[in-house]
XYZ file of C-alpha atoms in Angstrom:
740
model
C -0.264 -0.297 -0.125
C 1.103 3.441 -0.612
C 0.237 7.237 1.082
C 0.030 9.662 -1.301
C -0.910 12.822 0.502
C -2.031 16.290 -1.268
C -5.216 19.215 -1.427
C -7.743 17.687 -4.614
C -7.472 20.707 -7.232
C -10.928 19.144 -8.581
C -13.283 17.105 -8.724
C -13.666 14.655 -12.644
C -16.227 13.145 -11.766
C -18.767 12.178 -8.565
C -21.977 9.300 -8.348
C -24.182 10.946 -5.619
C -25.913 7.312 -5.148
C -22.861 6.021 -4.164
C -19.643 8.606 -3.739
C -17.421 7.013 -6.264
C -15.359 9.725 -7.638
C -11.883 10.406 -9.679
C -10.947 13.911 -8.875
C -7.247 15.576 -9.488
C -4.913 15.658 -6.611
C -2.735 18.546 -6.896
C 0.597 16.559 -4.846
C 3.912 18.392 -4.268
C 4.541 19.889 -8.145
C 2.403 16.463 -9.297
C -1.391 15.916 -10.949
C -2.949 12.970 -10.224
C -6.215 11.348 -11.461
C -7.591 9.261 -7.827
C -10.551 7.444 -8.147
C -11.601 5.160 -4.706
C -15.679 6.582 -3.138
C -14.913 10.180 -1.722
C -19.092 11.410 -1.622
C -18.088 13.609 1.511
C -14.340 15.064 -0.001
C -14.504 18.411 -1.324
C -12.446 20.375 -3.796
C -9.562 22.714 -1.560
C -9.280 19.753 1.414
C -5.606 18.039 2.284
C -6.027 14.197 1.637
C -3.725 11.539 3.569
C -4.740 8.445 1.126
C -3.825 4.726 0.554
C -3.896 2.017 -2.381
C -1.932 1.324 -5.192
C -1.851 2.606 -8.761
C -3.067 0.700 -11.050
C -4.080 0.891 -15.043
C -7.361 1.259 -16.333
C -7.437 0.692 -20.170
C -9.385 3.210 -21.261
C -8.026 6.651 -19.138
C -4.574 5.189 -17.709
C -2.685 5.339 -14.814
C -5.022 6.025 -11.746
C -4.477 5.518 -7.945
C -6.907 4.070 -6.616
C -7.416 4.492 -2.543
C -8.804 1.909 -0.747
C -9.110 4.187 2.221
C -8.374 8.332 2.899
C -8.522 10.686 5.910
C -8.903 14.669 5.943
C -5.911 16.905 6.874
C -6.100 19.678 8.567
C -4.850 22.679 6.227
C -1.621 23.820 7.236
C -1.249 26.878 6.288
C -2.982 30.242 5.100
C -2.574 28.919 1.007
C -4.377 25.675 1.791
C -6.778 26.901 4.351
C -8.065 29.807 1.521
C -8.371 27.266 -0.920
C -10.402 25.390 1.203
C -12.921 27.938 2.474
C -12.765 29.021 -1.346
C -13.157 26.189 -2.925
C -17.282 26.113 -2.802
C -17.358 23.563 -0.058
C -18.177 25.817 2.861
C -21.793 27.628 1.632
C -21.637 31.179 1.229
C -17.932 31.446 0.905
C -16.149 32.076 -2.046
C -12.214 33.257 -2.239
C -12.770 36.802 -1.820
C -14.227 36.063 1.751
C -12.261 33.220 2.535
C -9.434 34.852 1.948
C -10.975 37.842 4.338
C -11.540 35.388 6.979
C -7.864 33.368 6.768
C -6.277 37.368 6.968
C -7.936 38.488 9.761
C -6.966 35.699 11.695
C -4.462 33.653 10.138
C -3.210 30.502 11.496
C -5.610 30.443 14.237
C -8.526 30.991 11.990
C -10.486 27.466 12.363
C -10.065 27.585 16.147
C -12.017 30.934 15.551
C -14.681 28.998 13.838
C -15.692 26.676 15.474
C -15.125 27.573 19.382
C -15.707 31.689 18.834
C -17.538 32.391 15.185
C -19.170 35.147 16.633
C -16.265 36.885 15.560
C -16.417 36.528 12.589
C -18.809 38.996 12.067
C -16.421 41.330 12.991
C -15.525 40.973 8.988
C -17.249 42.630 6.230
C -20.435 40.998 4.846
C -20.363 38.585 7.821
C -24.142 38.822 9.437
C -24.611 36.866 12.843
C -27.002 34.409 11.212
C -24.336 33.820 8.477
C -20.984 33.301 11.067
C -23.440 31.012 12.905
C -24.284 29.075 9.068
C -20.308 28.761 8.261
C -19.986 27.682 11.765
C -22.009 24.823 11.762
C -21.438 23.804 8.039
C -16.823 23.175 8.967
C -17.892 21.352 11.987
C -20.476 19.304 10.462
C -18.267 18.940 7.919
C -15.624 18.313 10.434
C -17.737 15.727 11.873
C -18.297 13.348 9.681
C -14.865 12.951 8.199
C -13.914 11.723 11.562
C -16.770 9.424 11.084
C -15.309 7.940 8.720
C -12.535 7.448 9.426
C -13.774 5.817 12.399
C -15.670 3.810 11.111
C -13.442 2.772 9.115
C -10.706 1.213 11.448
C -13.486 -1.787 11.856
C -13.671 -2.102 8.186
C -17.232 -0.037 7.620
C -18.012 0.996 3.811
C -18.452 4.892 2.957
C -21.706 3.773 1.852
C -22.646 2.354 5.342
C -21.430 4.775 7.140
C -23.054 7.634 5.436
C -26.635 5.472 6.743
C -25.061 4.923 10.008
C -24.588 8.960 10.043
C -28.205 8.771 9.060
C -29.289 7.715 11.753
C -27.256 8.794 14.559
C -24.979 11.152 13.365
C -22.112 12.267 16.306
C -24.323 9.437 18.654
C -22.589 6.510 16.128
C -19.510 6.446 18.561
C -21.854 6.215 21.640
C -23.625 3.575 19.609
C -20.726 1.523 18.482
C -18.997 0.963 22.369
C -22.431 0.653 23.506
C -24.040 -1.372 22.737
C -23.422 -1.810 18.414
C -25.990 -4.431 18.767
C -28.272 -1.620 17.497
C -26.497 -1.109 14.108
C -28.050 -4.876 13.699
C -31.935 -3.954 14.562
C -31.933 -0.033 12.805
C -29.049 -0.662 10.368
C -30.267 -2.629 6.523
C -27.266 -4.272 5.600
C -25.869 -5.031 9.192
C -25.922 -7.872 10.486
C -26.361 -9.443 13.888
C -22.487 -10.784 12.724
C -21.143 -8.135 12.312
C -22.701 -6.283 15.127
C -21.514 -8.892 17.432
C -18.223 -8.158 15.606
C -17.591 -4.776 16.773
C -19.793 -5.430 19.757
C -15.926 -8.054 20.885
C -13.814 -5.032 19.279
C -15.085 -2.987 21.887
C -14.904 -5.689 24.356
C -18.502 -6.362 25.300
C -19.161 -8.872 27.168
C -20.021 -12.389 25.862
C -23.116 -12.588 28.013
C -24.415 -9.034 27.447
C -28.116 -8.415 27.505
C -27.396 -6.104 25.454
C -26.069 -8.987 23.138
C -28.118 -12.384 24.096
C -31.382 -10.084 23.546
C -29.596 -9.192 19.678
C -29.453 -12.932 19.312
C -33.079 -14.051 20.307
C -34.115 -11.160 17.643
C -31.497 -12.480 14.483
C -32.535 -16.079 15.196
C -35.983 -15.042 14.783
C -35.052 -13.716 11.266
C -33.361 -16.058 9.908
C -36.904 -18.228 11.212
C -38.824 -16.151 8.733
C -36.028 -16.633 6.285
C -36.768 -20.007 6.610
C -40.916 -19.244 6.250
C -41.247 -19.852 9.581
C -44.433 -17.343 11.155
C -42.903 -18.179 14.902
C -40.912 -21.378 16.663
C -41.130 -23.641 19.247
C -39.955 -21.421 22.814
C -37.689 -24.764 23.085
C -36.426 -24.774 20.135
C -35.881 -20.339 19.692
C -33.781 -21.149 23.141
C -32.122 -24.293 21.356
C -30.504 -22.598 18.028
C -29.628 -18.681 19.976
C -27.972 -21.282 23.109
C -26.003 -21.971 20.399
C -24.967 -18.831 18.733
C -23.766 -17.563 21.214
C -22.035 -20.487 23.461
C -24.583 -19.832 26.031
C -26.678 -21.523 28.860
C -30.109 -21.830 27.236
C -31.294 -20.688 30.907
C -29.519 -17.690 30.836
C -31.125 -15.913 27.815
C -34.654 -17.400 28.742
C -34.745 -14.642 31.086
C -33.735 -12.387 28.117
C -36.042 -14.030 26.264
C -39.198 -13.728 29.232
C -38.309 -9.007 29.095
C -38.166 -9.268 25.246
C -42.170 -10.612 25.703
C -42.924 -8.360 28.692
C -41.284 -5.815 26.303
C -43.687 -6.804 24.061
C -40.770 -6.805 21.397
C -41.436 -10.659 20.773
C -44.531 -12.356 21.936
C -45.249 -15.632 23.106
C -48.414 -17.869 23.049
C -49.743 -20.834 23.405
C -49.814 -22.946 20.670
C -52.168 -26.481 21.823
C -49.778 -27.333 25.301
C -46.431 -25.799 22.694
C -44.956 -22.888 23.576
C -44.220 -21.111 21.031
C -42.899 -17.056 20.112
C -43.772 -14.905 17.200
C -41.802 -11.585 16.531
C -43.828 -8.630 16.617
C -45.382 -8.064 13.668
C -44.972 -11.405 12.139
C -47.701 -12.169 14.586
C -50.476 -9.132 13.713
C -50.456 -10.375 10.141
C -51.409 -13.921 10.881
C -54.626 -11.916 13.045
C -55.058 -8.866 10.188
C -55.182 -11.640 7.679
C -57.913 -13.377 8.948
C -59.637 -10.006 10.789
C -60.217 -9.097 6.668
C -60.829 -12.082 5.141
C -63.407 -12.674 7.481
C -64.721 -9.146 6.560
C -64.498 -9.724 2.546
C -66.331 -13.503 3.857
C -69.849 -11.844 2.478
C -72.691 -14.181 0.429
C -73.897 -11.583 -2.325
C -77.482 -11.561 -2.398
C -77.887 -12.803 -5.843
C -80.604 -15.320 -7.916
C -78.286 -18.416 -8.617
C -80.418 -19.315 -11.965
C -79.699 -16.334 -13.202
C -76.318 -16.330 -12.653
C -75.640 -19.774 -14.547
C -78.128 -18.164 -17.191
C -76.151 -15.343 -18.026
C -72.739 -17.123 -17.921
C -74.736 -19.570 -20.364
C -75.006 -16.901 -22.891
C -71.512 -16.142 -21.901
C -69.685 -19.853 -22.827
C -71.785 -19.440 -26.865
C -70.921 -15.907 -27.763
C -67.123 -17.220 -26.032
C -67.004 -20.825 -28.235
C -66.646 -22.657 -24.851
C -68.204 -25.168 -22.473
C -67.444 -25.088 -19.222
C -67.359 -28.388 -16.723
C -68.939 -29.037 -13.670
C -66.083 -27.026 -11.872
C -65.553 -25.624 -13.719
C -69.048 -23.728 -13.789
C -68.774 -23.590 -10.060
C -65.499 -22.316 -9.559
C -67.168 -19.502 -11.280
C -70.499 -19.409 -9.684
C -68.674 -19.161 -6.190
C -66.498 -16.486 -7.523
C -69.986 -13.828 -8.622
C -71.428 -14.852 -5.328
C -69.130 -15.531 -2.378
C -66.636 -12.316 -1.060
C -63.097 -14.819 -1.076
C -63.161 -17.723 -3.553
C -59.493 -20.599 -3.641
C -59.227 -22.081 -7.506
C -56.555 -24.341 -7.246
C -55.389 -27.206 -9.459
C -52.649 -28.249 -11.288
C -51.568 -27.186 -14.449
C -53.903 -28.173 -17.040
C -56.875 -28.334 -15.185
C -58.513 -25.509 -16.422
C -57.436 -22.274 -13.649
C -57.217 -20.144 -17.060
C -60.222 -21.093 -18.665
C -62.155 -19.683 -15.701
C -60.052 -16.952 -14.525
C -61.534 -14.947 -19.280
C -64.924 -16.459 -17.917
C -64.268 -14.716 -14.045
C -63.689 -11.304 -16.067
C -66.344 -12.323 -18.688
C -68.885 -12.635 -16.233
C -67.653 -8.821 -14.564
C -67.211 -7.685 -18.240
C -70.464 -7.802 -18.247
C -71.066 -6.046 -15.096
C -69.801 -2.824 -16.323
C -67.300 -3.292 -12.709
C -63.723 -2.952 -11.979
C -61.852 -6.370 -12.483
C -58.340 -5.562 -11.155
C -55.835 -9.280 -11.936
C -52.708 -9.157 -10.418
C -49.976 -11.849 -9.182
C -46.283 -11.839 -6.968
C -44.001 -11.847 -9.699
C -43.166 -10.282 -12.919
C -43.082 -12.996 -14.629
C -46.214 -14.692 -13.410
C -48.161 -11.146 -14.146
C -46.636 -11.431 -17.937
C -48.721 -14.705 -18.397
C -51.274 -13.785 -16.841
C -51.911 -10.805 -19.119
C -50.880 -13.385 -21.672
C -53.826 -15.852 -20.774
C -56.343 -13.539 -20.258
C -55.740 -9.847 -22.578
C -56.237 -7.896 -20.226
C -53.714 -6.394 -18.442
C -52.393 -7.611 -14.801
C -49.478 -6.500 -12.837
C -47.300 -7.748 -9.525
C -49.200 -7.095 -6.385
C -46.348 -4.519 -4.895
C -46.747 -2.622 -9.061
C -51.384 -2.573 -7.396
C -50.378 -1.221 -4.189
C -48.132 0.809 -5.752
C -44.491 0.330 -4.154
C -42.956 3.866 -2.739
C -40.013 4.523 -0.316
C -39.818 7.544 2.456
C -37.326 9.527 1.490
C -36.230 8.943 5.759
C -32.238 7.989 6.475
C -33.434 4.227 6.833
C -35.778 4.445 3.193
C -38.131 2.653 4.617
C -41.161 1.132 2.088
C -44.575 1.099 2.066
C -47.608 0.527 0.101
C -49.717 3.987 -0.860
C -52.690 1.391 -0.967
C -53.086 0.942 2.552
C -55.744 0.589 5.365
C -56.167 4.534 4.781
C -56.588 4.203 1.132
C -57.326 1.086 -0.284
C -58.323 -0.050 -4.534
C -60.963 0.689 -6.036
C -61.757 -1.827 -7.798
C -64.954 -4.263 -7.541
C -63.075 -7.135 -7.926
C -59.389 -8.419 -7.239
C -58.148 -11.731 -9.368
C -54.876 -12.145 -8.057
C -52.486 -15.590 -9.959
C -49.846 -18.078 -8.758
C -50.802 -17.866 -4.866
C -48.510 -20.274 -3.642
C -45.766 -17.370 -4.447
C -47.921 -14.823 -2.408
C -45.837 -14.671 1.271
C -47.414 -13.171 4.534
C -46.581 -9.868 4.683
C -47.409 -8.987 0.705
C -50.489 -10.567 1.473
C -50.818 -8.930 4.181
C -50.893 -5.573 2.122
C -53.215 -6.921 -0.073
C -55.544 -7.565 2.348
C -55.356 -3.986 3.917
C -56.011 -2.222 0.424
C -59.080 -4.214 -0.910
C -62.115 -2.379 0.474
C -65.255 -4.425 1.944
C -67.690 -5.453 -0.538
C -65.039 -5.873 -3.399
C -64.759 -9.595 -4.106
C -61.241 -11.475 -3.939
C -60.708 -14.736 -6.361
C -56.682 -16.162 -4.722
C -56.145 -18.632 -7.283
C -53.258 -21.723 -7.162
C -51.436 -24.340 -7.461
C -51.504 -26.187 -3.604
C -49.449 -28.518 -4.526
C -46.467 -26.372 -5.423
C -43.191 -25.103 -3.304
C -44.122 -22.297 -0.711
C -43.230 -19.175 -0.952
C -39.813 -17.600 -0.544
C -41.133 -15.907 1.973
C -42.781 -16.643 5.385
C -45.823 -18.369 5.408
C -47.992 -21.262 3.192
C -50.668 -18.491 2.267
C -53.004 -20.587 0.239
C -52.438 -23.731 2.378
C -53.362 -22.282 4.965
C -55.777 -21.054 3.458
C -57.694 -23.936 2.578
C -56.497 -25.977 5.131
C -58.713 -23.195 8.093
C -61.719 -24.198 6.024
C -63.377 -21.534 5.886
C -64.174 -20.252 2.482
C -65.552 -22.009 -0.559
C -62.667 -24.156 -2.337
C -62.416 -25.221 -6.168
C -60.342 -28.009 -6.579
C -59.848 -29.016 -10.508
C -58.311 -32.323 -10.686
C -59.809 -33.145 -14.770
C -56.836 -32.920 -17.328
C -58.460 -30.805 -20.625
C -58.655 -32.521 -23.914
C -56.076 -30.049 -25.217
C -53.749 -31.208 -22.370
C -53.797 -34.951 -22.842
C -51.421 -34.202 -25.814
C -48.631 -33.262 -23.112
C -46.627 -35.251 -21.580
C -45.162 -32.585 -19.247
C -48.928 -31.831 -18.122
C -49.293 -35.793 -17.589
C -46.344 -36.695 -16.337
C -46.322 -33.872 -13.834
C -50.077 -34.980 -12.362
C -49.008 -38.674 -12.193
C -45.684 -37.481 -9.877
C -48.409 -35.648 -7.414
C -50.648 -38.966 -7.496
C -47.172 -40.573 -6.443
C -46.820 -42.250 -9.606
C -43.474 -43.263 -11.924
C -43.498 -40.823 -14.273
C -43.130 -41.865 -18.178
C -39.269 -42.503 -18.897
C -39.292 -44.460 -21.823
C -38.206 -41.366 -24.386
C -41.722 -42.089 -26.222
C -43.115 -38.547 -25.952
C -41.928 -35.253 -27.683
C -41.779 -32.610 -24.644
C -40.600 -35.173 -22.006
C -37.081 -37.134 -22.196
C -35.185 -38.338 -19.922
C -31.499 -39.430 -19.964
C -29.507 -42.010 -17.647
C -26.622 -40.930 -16.396
C -24.305 -41.577 -13.727
C -20.898 -40.377 -13.879
C -21.716 -36.762 -13.368
C -19.393 -34.894 -15.792
C -20.994 -36.654 -18.195
C -24.103 -35.127 -17.346
C -21.860 -31.611 -17.306
C -21.544 -32.036 -20.639
C -24.894 -32.899 -21.934
C -26.100 -30.084 -19.995
C -24.118 -27.821 -22.270
C -24.648 -29.711 -25.373
C -28.811 -29.432 -24.803
C -28.724 -25.916 -23.840
C -26.217 -24.782 -25.902
C -26.761 -26.262 -29.297
C -29.772 -28.690 -29.087
C -33.381 -27.850 -27.942
C -32.811 -23.860 -28.491
C -34.546 -25.121 -32.822
C -36.637 -27.486 -30.718
C -38.512 -25.243 -29.172
C -37.250 -22.292 -31.093
C -35.468 -19.531 -28.427
C -32.170 -18.690 -27.454
C -30.137 -20.719 -24.882
C -30.550 -18.508 -22.280
C -34.705 -18.667 -22.383
C -33.972 -21.523 -21.725
C -33.533 -22.813 -18.102
C -31.351 -25.485 -15.347
C -33.149 -26.473 -13.258
C -31.495 -27.995 -9.635
C -32.649 -28.990 -6.121
C -29.029 -27.685 -4.382
C -26.787 -24.602 -3.899
C -24.073 -26.811 -3.714
C -22.421 -29.592 -4.661
C -21.516 -30.213 -8.333
C -24.268 -30.518 -9.618
C -25.616 -27.686 -8.202
C -26.127 -24.481 -8.964
C -23.053 -22.642 -7.331
C -20.687 -25.172 -9.651
C -23.483 -25.316 -12.796
C -23.271 -21.073 -13.142
C -19.268 -20.976 -13.993
C -19.943 -23.530 -16.495
C -22.498 -22.036 -17.970
C -21.421 -19.106 -18.750
C -17.550 -19.975 -20.345
C -20.110 -21.745 -22.849
C -23.351 -19.471 -23.709
C -21.617 -16.007 -22.471
C -17.570 -16.023 -23.236
C -15.028 -13.650 -22.911
C -14.938 -11.451 -25.589
C -12.450 -8.474 -26.336
C -15.759 -6.520 -26.756
C -17.761 -7.085 -23.395
C -17.239 -5.415 -20.298
C -16.326 -7.639 -17.415
C -15.229 -7.188 -13.929
C -14.339 -9.326 -10.963
C -16.449 -9.503 -7.641
C -16.434 -12.232 -4.297
C -19.062 -14.271 -6.474
C -17.038 -14.912 -9.514
C -17.114 -13.225 -13.290
C -19.738 -10.659 -14.203
C -19.481 -10.288 -17.739
C -21.753 -7.642 -20.495
C -24.739 -10.369 -21.777
C -24.759 -12.621 -18.615
C -27.931 -13.908 -17.384
C -29.073 -13.316 -13.929
C -31.361 -13.279 -10.930
C -32.359 -11.115 -8.012
C -31.941 -12.837 -4.862
C -32.898 -10.935 -2.344
C -36.658 -8.598 -2.423
C -34.854 -3.935 -2.948
C -38.077 -1.706 -2.163
C -35.865 0.726 -2.599
C -34.031 -0.383 -5.726
C -35.793 2.123 -8.678
C -35.632 0.231 -13.144
C -37.268 2.574 -15.006
C -38.460 1.741 -18.694
C -36.967 3.283 -22.239
C -38.608 4.126 -26.066
C -37.849 6.087 -28.552
C -34.984 8.169 -28.354
C -34.027 6.895 -24.882
C -36.996 9.013 -23.551
C -38.665 7.076 -19.853
C -41.601 6.510 -21.228
C -42.495 4.537 -17.524
C -40.726 4.031 -14.136
C -41.209 2.620 -10.929
C -39.462 1.258 -7.219
C -38.548 -2.909 -6.634
C -36.796 -5.635 -7.850
C -37.805 -9.114 -5.569
C -36.210 -11.954 -4.819
C -36.271 -14.458 -8.137
C -36.144 -11.429 -10.869
C -33.915 -12.249 -13.742
C -32.911 -9.909 -16.447
C -29.265 -9.555 -18.423
C -26.316 -7.633 -17.394
C -26.459 -4.396 -20.037
C -23.481 -2.627 -19.529
C -20.840 -2.121 -16.905
C -19.714 0.541 -16.746
C -15.990 0.747 -14.900
C -15.964 5.105 -15.022
C -19.092 5.724 -13.487
C -18.536 2.235 -11.079
C -22.190 1.197 -12.430
C -23.657 -2.182 -13.858
C -27.342 -1.955 -16.246
C -29.592 -4.511 -15.430
C -32.288 -5.696 -17.530
C -35.469 -7.779 -16.746
C -38.995 -8.547 -17.300
C -40.602 -6.160 -19.229
C -37.884 -4.051 -20.533
C -37.438 -2.291 -16.747
C -33.851 -1.215 -16.249
C -32.539 -0.945 -12.905
C -29.654 0.855 -12.252
C -26.612 -1.097 -9.474
C -23.505 0.719 -7.679
C -20.751 -1.898 -7.522
C -20.414 -2.148 -3.880
C -24.294 -3.160 -4.565
C -23.821 -6.207 -6.489
C -24.104 -8.803 -3.549
C -27.649 -8.542 -4.341
C -27.260 -10.178 -8.127
C -26.775 -14.189 -8.543
C -25.455 -15.624 -12.412
C -28.595 -17.143 -13.365
C -27.265 -19.724 -16.111
C -28.550 -22.446 -13.398
C -31.026 -21.490 -10.246
C -32.161 -23.639 -7.854
C -36.474 -25.486 -8.001
C -37.239 -23.179 -5.294
C -36.651 -19.798 -6.907
C -38.042 -21.167 -10.665
C -41.537 -20.853 -8.489
C -44.527 -19.287 -10.570
C -42.241 -18.334 -13.682
C -42.665 -20.513 -17.462
C -39.652 -21.716 -19.653
C -39.917 -22.812 -23.599
C -37.721 -26.063 -22.767
C -36.698 -27.040 -18.998
C -32.575 -29.207 -18.456
C -33.050 -30.696 -14.744
C -30.178 -32.256 -13.028
C -31.033 -35.646 -10.797
C -28.114 -37.583 -9.339
C -28.238 -37.948 -5.970
C -28.477 -35.621 -2.848
C -30.720 -35.387 1.184
C -33.722 -36.547 1.546
C -35.873 -34.336 2.857
C -34.644 -31.601 -0.259
C -34.958 -34.262 -3.159
C -38.932 -35.387 -2.458
C -42.084 -35.605 -4.912
C -42.640 -31.218 -4.424
C -39.713 -30.469 -5.780
C -39.859 -32.088 -8.683
C -43.529 -31.663 -9.214
C -42.640 -27.630 -8.853
C -39.934 -27.962 -11.358
C -41.446 -29.874 -14.600
C -44.390 -27.163 -14.322
C -41.702 -25.088 -15.112
C -41.312 -26.123 -18.339
C -43.914 -24.649 -21.015
C -42.897 -27.370 -23.787
C -40.730 -29.363 -23.321
C -38.759 -31.229 -19.743
C -35.304 -32.858 -19.304
C -34.575 -35.066 -16.865
C -30.411 -36.439 -16.783
C -29.323 -38.323 -14.162
C -30.723 -41.355 -12.713
C -33.579 -43.046 -12.758
C -34.267 -44.539 -9.085
C -33.647 -41.676 -7.619
C -36.534 -39.823 -9.521
C -38.901 -42.543 -8.430
C -37.514 -42.107 -4.484
C -37.888 -38.663 -5.199
C -41.719 -39.771 -6.381
C -41.928 -41.751 -3.329
C -40.800 -39.143 -0.958
C -43.768 -36.755 0.560
C -41.433 -36.079 3.189
C -41.084 -31.629 3.620
C -39.491 -29.117 4.839
C -41.989 -27.956 8.456
C -43.059 -24.611 7.937
C -43.986 -23.234 10.840
C -47.712 -21.199 10.303
C -50.472 -20.183 12.000
C -52.932 -18.719 9.979
C -55.574 -20.901 9.836
C -55.846 -21.304 12.954
C -56.166 -17.423 13.407
C -59.150 -17.609 11.138
C -60.781 -20.538 12.812
C -60.215 -18.878 15.964
C -61.595 -15.037 14.168
C -64.699 -16.940 12.530
C -65.542 -18.399 15.872
C -64.983 -15.719 17.352
C -68.258 -13.597 15.380
C -69.540 -16.712 15.643
């Protein structure tokens, strides 16, 4: 590492989002081009930079700084240069010269300790003197804090979040209770806070540490899909995390319960623990569903006559269960429709739409993801949106930039009918937000496949609503004529019924390649996705999808993606690329967003780059293509579905992963022209019927299974699933009984 010192002669470029700056440093007789994250450096400041020289392919030699510290100006010229640079509001070069001529080397002490003396200079009022002092001290405080936080390996962007949240109280927070950062600052988890705590000498059995660990374990549980944890399991997990006895942790748990930060409830004879938000979300969903569950006073015979009229005009004929589903949607406030592929869910949705259109009422269509909403639009001919967009996701202007929905219980949507597709993908927080915004009196139709994998987020909403046995549920199990020609549909239903799929390769859309060698499977995958399947299904290689049960292992996502990138998007002099902790990111790469980010902004541009639409939010499972990598501005542009373009700073790429291969769980709700699924061996809890069924049903035109026939049959036989701790069904029944 090299240290250089000088003053900032001028700033060539700065990205205000992440602080990335290109500046010219005057150091003795030399001017040096420096790059780094210097969000709060101003022209005229004297600084010491630590880093190394590097050769940029386009811009030549640069000094790439990894850390810096501001140095107080040491002479009159430096003081004038800094004060007059524009960094201090209201002070230009002339006024800066007067101030320094008046107070000399004592200038900064006077500004900070005796600002009232500045009024002796012509042109400075009492108010202006105070403003100069405040500005100088704010910049000093920020610089000092950045240096302080650098010692703990905290980046400038994260330091800025911390400063905006705590100001000068940051020092006390770090030294007394750094676990507050894990609760208050997005991007600081328990483990990072725990590392800070150990460095500042906080004891292992600190009250702060144990309380924070309990909340952290509950957060991890929510990430696994749980809405609560049994108390004994929470204590055991926390004890293992901290290396402390469970009885000590139990005392802190009781304190959190008394403060109502965690709720301890009895479920039967078992004590279970909820976070406060999770408990109230389940309860609110139960209450709102009950409010919406109104039996409509209508003549059923007249409804049947109207449906027959629409059938005739649309030239379709509903079978018995489809007809019952449409009637239920018309006559009930809440209706659930569930069924596998080819059972006519889309036909029912279209008929419900046509019926209510004839009634001249407002209808809203939505789904949890952009891909699912796009498929809904294509299938119905009516505009569908994501639930988040329908609710108008927004982000506050507060320092922590918390997200909120413009439509909620105080500003409800105005439609009369809401049809929500792919409900198996909707987690509890999203369902809660949706229900808040639906007015009493509106009809809610929930459509999905109960046999799909549950949502990535917490809850098992569709299963719990059905399990409550409180609302009309139409289960579709008949495969219709047009779907009987598809072995994908037939085999999906066979798998769901516990029967082995046909693996004799007599199909036109369902194939099995029996292989027992991982290297051969890898070669086959590359050959299929690059050479053979694109022509067969008339799609590009990037439109096809490799699905795998696992992240780890030789046939897991982490191993498959670099191999597929090598063959589908090899290095090219015309393509910019970037080395990241997860591997090489290259223009043209297929990528996936791996967590919900409600603050990310997206734009859709038309001709001449004119923005025709924009919004907020990119969500777990969204797929896109890397359009550009801008090394000068340290930005990566990704285009997601519906031509939504999102710009990521280099230090925000931890939310992206390559997506040539993805886990089956991440692919739920999506549909691809063809899918390739390697199945050789893996953990029993993961390799189950539910997972195989979900993977097969992601394909529109072609499925290829590679690996072991026995493994596939074992998956069909294995009905074990990861147990989710949810209680929405119990809450629904309790609310129903309380109102009876």
